[in-house]
Short mmCIF file of C-alpha atoms in Angstrom, two decimals:
data_model
loop_
_atom_site.label_atom_id
_atom_site.label_comp_id
_atom_site.label_asym_id
_atom_site.label_seq_id
_atom_site.Cartn_x
_atom_site.Cartn_y
_atom_site.Cartn_z
CA MET A 1 0.00 0.00 0.00
CA PHE A 2 2.92 2.32 0.85
CA ILE A 3 4.50 1.66 -2.57
CA VAL A 4 1.21 2.43 -4.34
CA ASN A 5 0.80 5.69 -2.42
CA LEU A 6 4.44 6.63 -3.05
CA PHE A 7 3.95 5.95 -6.76
CA SER A 8 0.83 8.14 -6.77
CA VAL A 9 2.73 10.99 -5.08
CA VAL A 10 5.62 10.73 -7.53
CA LEU A 11 3.24 10.61 -10.52
CA HIS A 12 1.34 13.62 -9.22
CA THR A 13 4.61 15.54 -8.78
CA ILE A 14 5.65 14.74 -12.36
CA VAL A 15 2.27 15.84 -13.74
CA VAL A 16 2.33 19.11 -11.77
CA THR A 17 5.90 19.79 -12.92
CA VAL A 18 4.96 19.21 -16.57
CA LEU A 19 1.94 21.47 -16.25
CA LEU A 20 4.05 24.23 -14.70
CA LEU A 21 6.61 23.90 -17.46
CA HIS A 22 3.84 24.39 -20.00
CA ASP A 23 2.19 27.22 -18.09
CA LYS A 24 3.14 30.12 -20.31
CA GLU A 25 2.29 32.60 -17.56
CA LYS A 26 4.88 31.19 -15.11
CA VAL A 27 8.14 31.47 -17.02
CA TYR A 28 10.04 33.68 -14.57
CA LEU A 29 10.63 33.30 -10.84
CA LYS A 30 8.67 35.63 -8.59
CA GLY A 31 10.18 39.10 -8.71
CA LYS A 32 12.42 38.31 -11.68
CA ASP A 33 9.96 39.41 -14.34
CA LYS A 34 10.36 43.17 -13.90
CA ILE A 35 12.19 45.54 -16.25
CA VAL A 36 13.46 48.51 -14.24
CA PRO A 37 13.28 51.15 -15.52
CA PRO A 38 10.60 50.13 -18.02
CA PHE A 39 11.41 50.20 -21.72
CA ARG A 40 9.77 53.17 -23.42
CA PHE A 41 8.22 52.49 -26.80
CA GLY A 42 6.55 55.83 -27.50
CA VAL A 43 2.93 54.77 -27.20
CA GLU A 44 3.44 52.55 -24.15
CA ASP A 45 5.92 51.37 -21.53
CA VAL A 46 6.97 47.71 -21.29
CA ALA A 47 7.77 46.78 -17.68
CA THR A 48 7.87 42.96 -17.79
CA LYS A 49 10.03 40.34 -19.49
CA MET A 50 6.88 38.34 -20.22
CA TRP A 51 6.02 40.93 -22.87
CA PHE A 52 9.06 39.79 -24.85
CA HIS A 53 8.45 36.12 -24.04
CA LYS A 54 4.93 36.29 -25.46
CA LEU A 55 6.26 38.05 -28.54
CA ALA A 56 9.15 35.63 -29.13
CA TYR A 57 7.60 32.20 -28.66
CA PRO A 58 5.08 30.63 -31.09
CA GLY A 59 1.66 29.64 -29.84
CA GLN A 60 1.20 32.64 -27.55
CA CYS A 61 -1.46 35.27 -28.15
CA LEU A 62 -0.20 38.79 -28.73
CA THR A 63 -2.02 41.46 -26.75
CA ASN A 64 -3.21 44.90 -27.81
CA SER A 65 -0.01 46.22 -26.20
CA HIS A 66 2.13 44.22 -28.65
CA LEU A 67 0.12 45.25 -31.69
CA ASP A 68 -0.18 48.92 -30.72
CA ILE A 69 3.60 49.14 -30.34
CA ILE A 70 4.33 47.20 -33.54
CA PHE A 71 1.92 49.32 -35.59
CA TYR A 72 3.31 52.52 -34.08
CA TYR A 73 6.74 51.61 -35.42
CA LEU A 74 5.24 50.66 -38.78
CA ARG A 75 3.78 54.19 -38.91
CA LYS A 76 7.18 55.65 -38.07
CA LYS A 77 8.77 53.49 -40.75
CA GLY A 78 6.38 54.85 -43.37
CA LYS A 79 6.33 58.46 -42.21
CA TYR A 80 10.07 58.99 -41.93
CA ALA A 81 11.30 56.81 -44.80
CA LYS A 82 13.23 58.82 -47.40
CA GLU A 83 11.44 57.07 -50.26
CA PRO A 84 8.36 55.29 -48.89
CA LYS A 85 7.02 52.61 -51.20
CA VAL A 86 3.44 53.02 -49.95
CA LYS A 87 1.56 56.05 -48.61
CA PHE A 88 -0.20 54.63 -45.58
CA THR A 89 -1.11 55.06 -41.96
CA THR A 90 -2.52 52.72 -39.33
CA THR A 91 -4.95 52.84 -36.46
CA ASP A 92 -4.68 51.16 -33.06
CA CYS A 93 -6.71 48.83 -30.87
CA LEU A 94 -8.59 51.75 -29.30
CA PHE A 95 -9.86 52.75 -32.74
CA PHE A 96 -11.29 49.26 -33.23
CA LYS A 97 -13.11 49.39 -29.89
CA THR A 98 -14.35 52.93 -30.58
CA ILE A 99 -15.79 52.27 -34.03
CA HIS A 100 -17.42 49.01 -32.92
CA ALA A 101 -19.07 50.75 -29.96
CA LEU A 102 -20.33 53.53 -32.24
CA TYR A 103 -21.64 50.99 -34.75
CA GLU A 104 -23.62 49.17 -32.06
CA LYS A 105 -25.21 52.46 -31.02
CA PHE A 106 -25.76 53.42 -34.69
CA ILE A 107 -27.67 50.19 -35.36
CA ALA A 108 -29.57 50.30 -32.06
CA GLN A 109 -30.77 53.83 -32.91
CA LYS A 110 -31.94 52.78 -36.38
CA LYS A 111 -28.92 54.20 -38.20
CA ASN A 112 -28.99 57.56 -36.50
CA LEU A 113 -26.66 59.75 -38.61
CA SER A 114 -26.52 62.45 -35.93
CA LEU A 115 -24.05 60.20 -34.10
CA ILE A 116 -21.49 60.87 -36.84
CA THR A 117 -19.95 64.28 -36.24
CA ALA A 118 -16.72 66.16 -36.93
CA GLN A 119 -16.19 66.29 -33.15
CA HIS A 120 -16.17 62.51 -32.74
CA VAL A 121 -12.85 60.88 -31.84
CA ILE A 122 -12.94 58.90 -35.11
CA ALA A 123 -12.79 62.20 -36.99
CA ASP A 124 -9.61 63.02 -35.05
CA TYR A 125 -8.06 59.78 -36.23
CA ILE A 126 -8.95 60.69 -39.82
CA ARG A 127 -7.31 64.10 -39.35
CA GLY A 128 -4.17 62.30 -38.18
CA ARG A 129 -4.25 63.98 -34.77
CA LYS A 130 -5.13 61.14 -32.45
CA MET A 131 -1.96 59.01 -32.47
CA LEU A 132 1.78 59.47 -32.40
CA CYS A 133 3.12 59.45 -35.97
CA GLY A 134 -0.40 59.65 -37.34
CA SER A 135 -0.99 61.03 -40.83
CA PRO A 136 -4.11 62.68 -42.28
CA TRP A 137 -5.94 59.94 -44.15
CA HIS A 138 -6.54 62.06 -47.25
CA LEU A 139 -2.75 62.09 -47.77
CA CYS A 140 -2.61 58.29 -47.68
CA ASP A 141 -3.54 55.59 -50.17
CA HIS A 142 -4.06 52.87 -47.56
CA VAL A 143 -5.14 52.66 -43.92
CA PHE A 144 -4.45 49.54 -41.85
CA PHE A 145 -6.83 48.43 -39.09
CA ILE A 146 -6.09 46.07 -36.20
CA ILE A 147 -9.30 44.08 -35.71
CA HIS A 148 -10.04 41.75 -32.81
CA MET A 149 -12.80 39.17 -33.20
CA GLU A 150 -13.72 38.95 -29.55
CA THR A 151 -16.02 35.93 -29.75
CA GLU A 152 -13.29 34.04 -31.61
CA SER A 153 -10.37 35.51 -29.61
CA HIS A 154 -8.69 36.09 -32.95
CA TRP A 155 -6.85 38.99 -34.62
CA ILE A 156 -7.33 39.89 -38.28
CA LEU A 157 -5.99 42.72 -40.43
CA GLY A 158 -8.05 45.21 -42.40
CA ARG A 159 -6.62 47.39 -45.15
CA LEU A 160 -8.67 50.21 -46.67
CA ASN A 161 -7.76 51.25 -50.21
CA ILE A 162 -9.17 54.77 -50.19
CA GLU A 163 -9.11 55.26 -53.98
CA GLU A 164 -10.88 51.94 -54.64
CA ARG A 165 -13.32 52.39 -51.72
CA ARG A 166 -12.57 48.79 -50.88
CA MET A 167 -11.54 47.14 -47.61
CA TYR A 168 -9.32 44.07 -47.79
CA MET A 169 -9.59 41.49 -45.00
CA TYR A 170 -6.55 39.34 -44.09
CA ASN A 171 -7.39 36.22 -42.07
CA SER A 172 -4.78 33.67 -41.00
CA LEU A 173 -7.44 31.22 -39.79
CA SER A 174 -9.63 30.91 -42.84
CA THR A 175 -12.71 28.70 -42.80
CA ALA A 176 -16.18 29.46 -44.14
CA MET A 177 -17.45 30.17 -40.62
CA LYS A 178 -14.47 32.26 -39.49
CA ASP A 179 -14.35 34.22 -42.76
CA SER A 180 -18.02 35.08 -42.33
CA ALA A 181 -17.34 36.28 -38.77
CA ALA A 182 -14.28 38.23 -39.98
CA ILE A 183 -16.24 40.03 -42.69
CA LYS A 184 -18.89 40.85 -40.10
CA ALA A 185 -16.16 42.34 -37.86
CA CYS A 186 -15.22 44.65 -40.77
CA GLN A 187 -18.74 46.02 -41.18
CA PRO A 188 -18.44 48.92 -38.69
CA PHE A 189 -15.50 50.24 -40.73
CA ALA A 190 -17.21 49.66 -44.07
CA VAL A 191 -20.50 51.27 -43.02
CA LEU A 192 -19.42 54.22 -40.87
CA LEU A 193 -16.23 55.50 -42.51
CA PRO A 194 -17.96 56.74 -45.72
CA HIS A 195 -20.17 58.95 -43.54
CA PHE A 196 -17.12 60.31 -41.71
CA PHE A 197 -15.33 60.93 -45.02
CA ALA A 198 -18.32 62.99 -46.14
CA LEU A 199 -17.52 65.47 -43.35
CA PHE A 200 -14.19 66.37 -44.99
CA ASP A 201 -13.79 68.36 -48.20
CA GLU A 202 -10.47 66.58 -48.84
CA PHE A 203 -12.30 63.38 -49.77
CA LYS A 204 -14.56 65.04 -52.32
CA LYS A 205 -13.67 64.61 -56.00
CA GLU A 206 -14.41 67.37 -58.48
CA ASN A 207 -16.63 68.99 -55.82
CA LYS A 208 -18.94 65.97 -55.91
CA PRO A 209 -20.38 64.66 -52.62
CA VAL A 210 -18.69 61.64 -51.10
CA CYS A 211 -20.50 58.38 -51.85
CA LEU A 212 -22.16 57.12 -48.68
CA ASP A 213 -22.49 53.51 -49.82
CA PRO A 214 -20.62 51.04 -47.57
CA PHE A 215 -17.14 50.05 -48.67
CA GLU A 216 -16.88 46.66 -50.30
CA VAL A 217 -15.17 44.11 -48.05
CA VAL A 218 -12.94 41.66 -49.92
CA LYS A 219 -11.27 38.59 -48.44
CA VAL A 220 -7.61 38.21 -49.42
CA ASP A 221 -7.08 34.65 -50.65
CA GLY A 222 -3.97 32.48 -50.72
CA LEU A 223 -2.61 33.56 -47.33
CA PRO A 224 -0.48 31.30 -45.13
CA GLN A 225 -2.49 29.85 -42.27
CA GLN A 226 -1.69 29.62 -38.58
CA THR A 227 -1.54 26.28 -36.78
CA SER A 228 -1.47 27.74 -33.27
CA ASN A 229 -2.31 31.00 -31.45
CA ASP A 230 -0.10 33.14 -33.67
CA CYS A 231 -2.71 35.37 -35.32
CA GLY A 232 -1.19 38.57 -33.92
CA CYS A 233 2.17 37.80 -35.49
CA PHE A 234 0.46 37.07 -38.82
CA VAL A 235 -1.42 40.40 -38.67
CA ALA A 236 1.78 42.37 -38.09
CA SER A 237 3.64 40.49 -40.81
CA PHE A 238 0.85 40.82 -43.39
CA ALA A 239 0.92 44.60 -42.91
CA GLU A 240 4.71 44.79 -43.15
CA TYR A 241 4.83 42.69 -46.32
CA PHE A 242 2.38 45.08 -47.99
CA ILE A 243 4.23 48.18 -46.77
CA ASP A 244 7.49 46.79 -48.18
CA MET A 245 5.70 45.84 -51.43
CA LYS A 246 6.76 42.22 -51.00
CA PRO A 247 4.55 39.21 -51.80
CA ILE A 248 3.31 37.27 -48.78
CA PRO A 249 5.00 33.83 -48.95
CA PRO A 250 2.74 30.77 -49.02
CA ILE A 251 4.84 29.17 -46.28
CA PHE A 252 5.18 31.35 -43.21
CA ASP A 253 7.93 30.67 -40.66
CA VAL A 254 6.18 32.09 -37.61
CA GLU A 255 9.09 31.28 -35.28
CA LYS A 256 11.48 33.26 -37.48
CA HIS A 257 9.14 36.25 -37.61
CA ARG A 258 8.57 36.21 -33.85
CA ASP A 259 12.29 35.96 -33.13
CA ARG A 260 12.97 38.89 -35.42
CA LEU A 261 10.35 41.11 -33.77
CA ALA A 262 11.45 40.26 -30.22
CA VAL A 263 15.14 40.84 -30.97
CA LEU A 264 14.52 44.09 -32.86
CA PHE A 265 12.39 45.58 -30.09
CA TYR A 266 14.71 44.45 -27.29
CA LYS A 267 17.83 45.79 -29.03
CA TYR A 268 16.08 49.06 -29.86
CA ALA A 269 14.87 49.51 -26.28
CA ARG A 270 18.36 48.84 -24.89
CA MET A 271 19.90 51.27 -27.38
CA LYS A 272 17.44 54.00 -26.34
CA GLU A 273 18.19 53.31 -22.69
CA VAL A 274 21.99 53.28 -23.03
CA GLU A 275 22.25 56.22 -25.42
CA PHE A 276 19.41 58.25 -23.85
CA ILE A 277 17.60 58.43 -27.20
CA ASP A 278 13.99 59.56 -27.46
CA SER A 279 12.24 60.32 -30.72
CA GLU A 280 10.90 63.86 -30.96
CA ASP A 281 7.36 62.57 -31.53
CA GLU A 282 7.37 60.31 -28.46
CA ALA A 283 5.28 61.81 -25.70
CA PRO A 284 5.28 60.46 -22.13
CA PRO A 285 3.41 57.12 -22.17
CA LYS A 286 -0.13 56.85 -20.91
CA GLY A 287 -1.38 54.33 -18.36
CA PRO A 288 -1.64 50.63 -19.16
CA LYS A 289 -4.39 49.56 -21.53
CA LYS A 290 -6.78 46.69 -21.01
CA ASN A 291 -5.80 43.70 -23.11
CA LEU A 292 -8.31 42.44 -25.66
CA SER A 293 -6.99 38.89 -25.58
#
């Protein structure tokens, strides 16, 4: 009986140890996770090593903090490049939450157009005033949107081609059901943005009123597909491939892309810290944001 109980204890210890080793939230010993002082990334501070761990290792969901910082540096890349290949800007995770909340109210109030005003925060995004390194949308050809499908716990990428009046949807987990949900998640952008554009003379052509019809939403086919919880990495990479005017490869080495992002951000943060570098456009960071995933 003693041997049986001893075996049970040993087996239980092994199982608990294995579970702890696979617990992606318990990588560092207590008190060893802090980065002091925090790394400053313009739009947000990073104060924990787990931020880099989640970015570097496949199968871990990226948070809105990761994507906001990545897309901020994509904006900087486009805005300060000597010869940018694409005229673009991006939004952030707050924009997604804001336009979805407005859309819910818009539908609940039977498409009440009085909700769409030049004083709304979405209009500030369009003016290029809301974010660090933002650009007025009328000076851009493309606008990238970070979109979180909350019921699916899944990130997708939206890209608005302003000239075409068409929104392209990039989904790294493509099935008939998930594509339908992804297109539905794009509807607030497709429906509301034409009405906001109509508030600005810059979007009028030949003094003609802006068309208020919803933008067409088009699924981008032939994309590499994720096999684990790597949708955030795919979203960032899809945007960067387009910005660099490079074709998206059919085979996507997610580990390579994650390693690259983690190393680049860590080295950049250390360089800023050692050399006391701060970009002119980088304001003091705001408080922590609530993660969407």
